[in-house]
Amino acid sequence: MLPISYAIRNLLRDPGRLLQKVGGAGIVVFLVFAAGAFNQGMHRILSASGSPQNVILLGAGSEESVERSEVPIQAETLAAAGIQDITTRLGVSAVSGEVHYMAEVIFPTGHKAQALLRGVTPTAFEVHRSVRILKGKYPKPGEVLVGKLAHHNLGVSAEMLSPGQTIKFEGQSFTVAGIFTAPGTVMESELWFDRNDLMTLTQREQLSCVVVRLESPESYASADLFSKQRLDLELSAIRESDYYAKLSAFYAPIRTMTWLTAALIAAGAIFGGLNMQYAAFASRIRELATLQAIGYSRPAIYLSLVEESLLATLLGTLLAVAMVLIFLEGQTLNFSMGVFRLTLSGEIALAGLLTGLLLGIIGSITPAIRCLGTSLPSALRS
Amino acid sequence: MTVFNPPTSSDPHGKEVFIRCRNVSKSYRKGKTIVTPLEALDLDVGRGEFLALMGPSGSGKTTLLNLIAGIDSPTTGELWVDKQNLASLKRGQLTAWRAKHCGYIFQLYHLVPILTAFENVELPLLLDRSLSRKERHSKVAAALDLVGLANRADHRPTELSGGQEQRVAIARAIVTNPGLLVADEPTGDLDRKSATQVLDLLREFSSEYRKTIVMVTHDAVAANAAQRTLHLEKGQLVEQVQITTSEPTEV
Ligand SMILES: Nc1ncnc2c1ncn2[C@@H]1O[C@H](COP(=O)(O)OP(=O)(O)O)[C@@H](O)[C@H]1O
Ligand SMILES: [Mg+2]
């Protein structure tokens, strides 16, 4: 076996080529990291948002979108009585009739932004167990509780949505009563109002949905039965986790696009790199033949050439990690459903490392085979 | 000048036979035509003998050298080097055989440019896993000392003269202590003074260390350093009576 120092020195033979190879691999791996962080972030927020224990009762025919759904207001009490195995805490059943609404809010500065508004009653906290008030208190009429990341979605500073600040909606002013967190869910970018306020202002007489929390995911059957028996209510029961899984599927084309882009750029980099790598190896054909004449086997030389290429692409991978930590880690991204954070998880890091390894191996194995394909006597003559 | 007739039992000088070619042919396919630089060739070289091969360009000298060195395999015939029939070895076996038994010296030195003189000489030793780092280093130092370049160990090939490069290459060829050295026009690119140094070294290896040496050369003066000179013509070996005026210089 040739010493690794031989591969390292070969790499340093041509600093320009080294830079190209490291940079090329770095960009490709960075793209894999970015695509991975984006897709994982989006997938995570959508899957964290739905609990399999929660069932959403939506208006039949509008299972795709809570915002478009209409549910009679009495469905809330009827569901509480008609569905078995609903969780209760301190005598309160976990049934939350909610109004979901997408509308424009106006800040004192004149800044306008589309926001996800949710009209709730205190039982919302029984159903959405991850929700905690961080600062301030539950909103009274005329007040609003804002999600921790809502300011991102609305394009304002965190201060403009801190307790005591005001926003306008439908011409009425609301004071921020508090800030809530619901880690990793879409709720964190919403504005929660007193349900009556929202219904009055929007002149709605119906709810968007009723969310119930069941003792176990299996109890879904009871909720489903309820929706099917009460034909008059025109309900459709769907597990909250399934609802978000469907939403997630809705974003699948975007996710495919990001991977496709990364894959195309990787393929371009590999094909471009192959010629460069071949030229680099080919300029050393006689030297490689000399090594064979001395007694190094072809496999040993292949190994050294692949090693050389791997060193460069792994260096590129390190560069990509550095770029991710500088430019990507912790960045928040908005999408229509909310805000998610980009982070380099173990899985994505592994995917990047594998990409780096593959770039190194695929990028060098065929050039190496071509260069070592010449017969030894001819190679010694060249 | 007589046609060289190989002896059947022992070599012409009554010494032990080290290289024995019998009916060796080598053909190459060049497009649609087949070239046969060596045809039914017989050759015996005694252990410790220093043989020079001469002949016009394209007569098959390098081809023969490559066969003897286990770089290439004969198309037909038997080729024995020190009791090993090279014609029967596969590529991987030949590679392993070369590492142990043969040192190759090239006209253009073929040093690895990114390695120092020391590291170049160390290359063949890295193939022997049984050697410790310390043993390797003392062998490299001894080899460089033998070729008079102990003080150039840390120099890269670009920092050496042609003659020095060739002496490093010689150190690399002998560092594993092989029984056979082959040299393809080793002085072809050197000035007279450097050539003399190289030839003196080869002669020393033959006479003092009993290395068997086969050297291809175009230069009659270089051939003179050898004990015997053969001419390759039309795929056959032709003996040339040695026309030395004096005994080899070393006593
Ligand atoms: N690998 C090869 N493929 C095809 N022809 C070859 C090959 N090696 C040598 N030859 C041919 O064999 C003949 C002898 O070549 P060579 O042994 O290099 O001669 P010399 O060393 O005496 O100049 C030449 O005609 C050469 O073209
Ligand atoms: Mg030749």
PDB file of C-alpha atoms and ligand atoms in Angstrom, chain A residues 375 377-378 381, chain B residues 27-30 35-38 55-64 66 72 184-185 216 218 232, ligand 1:
ATOM      1  CA  SER A 375      -0.460  -1.892 -20.468  1.00  0.00           C
ATOM      2  CA  PRO A 377       5.190  -1.594 -20.991  1.00  0.00           C
ATOM      3  CA  SER A 378       3.368   1.088 -22.993  1.00  0.00           C
ATOM      4  CA  ARG A 381       7.343   4.238 -22.593  1.00  0.00           C
TER       5      ARG A 381
ATOM      6  CA  SER B  27       4.360 -10.332 -30.465  1.00  0.00           C
ATOM      7  CA  TYR B  28       2.305  -7.200 -30.277  1.00  0.00           C
ATOM      8  CA  ARG B  29      -0.839  -6.451 -32.141  1.00  0.00           C
ATOM      9  CA  LYS B  30      -0.611  -3.059 -33.813  1.00  0.00           C
ATOM     10  CA  VAL B  35       4.777  -7.136 -34.825  1.00  0.00           C
ATOM     11  CA  THR B  36       7.125  -9.730 -33.433  1.00  0.00           C
ATOM     12  CA  PRO B  37      10.155  -7.949 -31.989  1.00  0.00           C
ATOM     13  CA  LEU B  38      11.480 -11.157 -30.433  1.00  0.00           C
ATOM     14  CA  GLY B  55      21.119  -3.193 -31.263  1.00  0.00           C
ATOM     15  CA  PRO B  56      19.397  -0.775 -33.551  1.00  0.00           C
ATOM     16  CA  SER B  57      16.443   1.193 -32.376  1.00  0.00           C
ATOM     17  CA  GLY B  58      13.258  -0.855 -32.520  1.00  0.00           C
ATOM     18  CA  SER B  59      15.145  -4.152 -32.455  1.00  0.00           C
ATOM     19  CA  GLY B  60      13.376  -5.299 -29.294  1.00  0.00           C
ATOM     20  CA  LYS B  61      15.910  -4.456 -26.589  1.00  0.00           C
ATOM     21  CA  THR B  62      13.397  -2.855 -24.237  1.00  0.00           C
ATOM     22  CA  THR B  63      10.954  -5.637 -24.978  1.00  0.00           C
ATOM     23  CA  LEU B  64      13.496  -8.266 -23.928  1.00  0.00           C
ATOM     24  CA  ASN B  66      10.782  -6.013 -19.856  1.00  0.00           C
ATOM     25  CA  ASP B  72       5.705  -8.130 -19.565  1.00  0.00           C
ATOM     26  CA  ASP B 184      17.413   0.504 -20.081  1.00  0.00           C
ATOM     27  CA  GLU B 185      19.955   2.924 -21.511  1.00  0.00           C
ATOM     28  CA  VAL B 216      20.609  -1.988 -22.740  1.00  0.00           C
ATOM     29  CA  HIS B 218      23.574   2.417 -27.539  1.00  0.00           C
ATOM     30  CA  LEU B 232      19.845  -7.930 -30.949  1.00  0.00           C
TER      31      LEU B 232
HETATM   32  N1  LIG C   1       3.407  -2.262 -26.274  1.00  0.00           N
HETATM   33  C1  LIG C   1       3.701  -2.348 -27.566  1.00  0.00           C
HETATM   34  N2  LIG C   1       2.726  -2.401 -28.467  1.00  0.00           N
HETATM   35  C2  LIG C   1       2.983  -2.513 -29.772  1.00  0.00           C
HETATM   36  N3  LIG C   1       4.222  -2.566 -30.273  1.00  0.00           N
HETATM   37  C3  LIG C   1       5.265  -2.516 -29.428  1.00  0.00           C
HETATM   38  C4  LIG C   1       5.036  -2.408 -28.030  1.00  0.00           C
HETATM   39  N4  LIG C   1       6.247  -2.387 -27.433  1.00  0.00           N
HETATM   40  C5  LIG C   1       7.151  -2.466 -28.421  1.00  0.00           C
HETATM   41  N5  LIG C   1       6.564  -2.540 -29.606  1.00  0.00           N
HETATM   42  C6  LIG C   1       7.241  -2.677 -30.907  1.00  0.00           C
HETATM   43  O1  LIG C   1       8.217  -3.659 -30.777  1.00  0.00           O
HETATM   44  C7  LIG C   1       9.397  -3.283 -31.444  1.00  0.00           C
HETATM   45  C8  LIG C   1      10.562  -3.292 -30.480  1.00  0.00           C
HETATM   46  O2  LIG C   1      10.442  -2.239 -29.564  1.00  0.00           O
HETATM   47  P1  LIG C   1      11.504  -1.984 -28.422  1.00  0.00           P
HETATM   48  O3  LIG C   1      11.644  -3.223 -27.638  1.00  0.00           O
HETATM   49  O4  LIG C   1      11.091  -0.787 -27.670  1.00  0.00           O
HETATM   50  O5  LIG C   1      12.819  -1.684 -29.213  1.00  0.00           O
HETATM   51  P2  LIG C   1      14.159  -1.021 -28.713  1.00  0.00           P
HETATM   52  O6  LIG C   1      14.110  -0.895 -27.245  1.00  0.00           O
HETATM   53  O7  LIG C   1      15.198  -1.938 -29.189  1.00  0.00           O
HETATM   54  O8  LIG C   1      14.267   0.302 -29.393  1.00  0.00           O
HETATM   55  C9  LIG C   1       9.135  -1.925 -32.055  1.00  0.00           C
HETATM   56  O9  LIG C   1       8.775  -2.112 -33.399  1.00  0.00           O
HETATM   57  C10 LIG C   1       7.979  -1.416 -31.268  1.00  0.00           C
HETATM   58  O10 LIG C   1       7.195  -0.555 -32.057  1.00  0.00           O
END
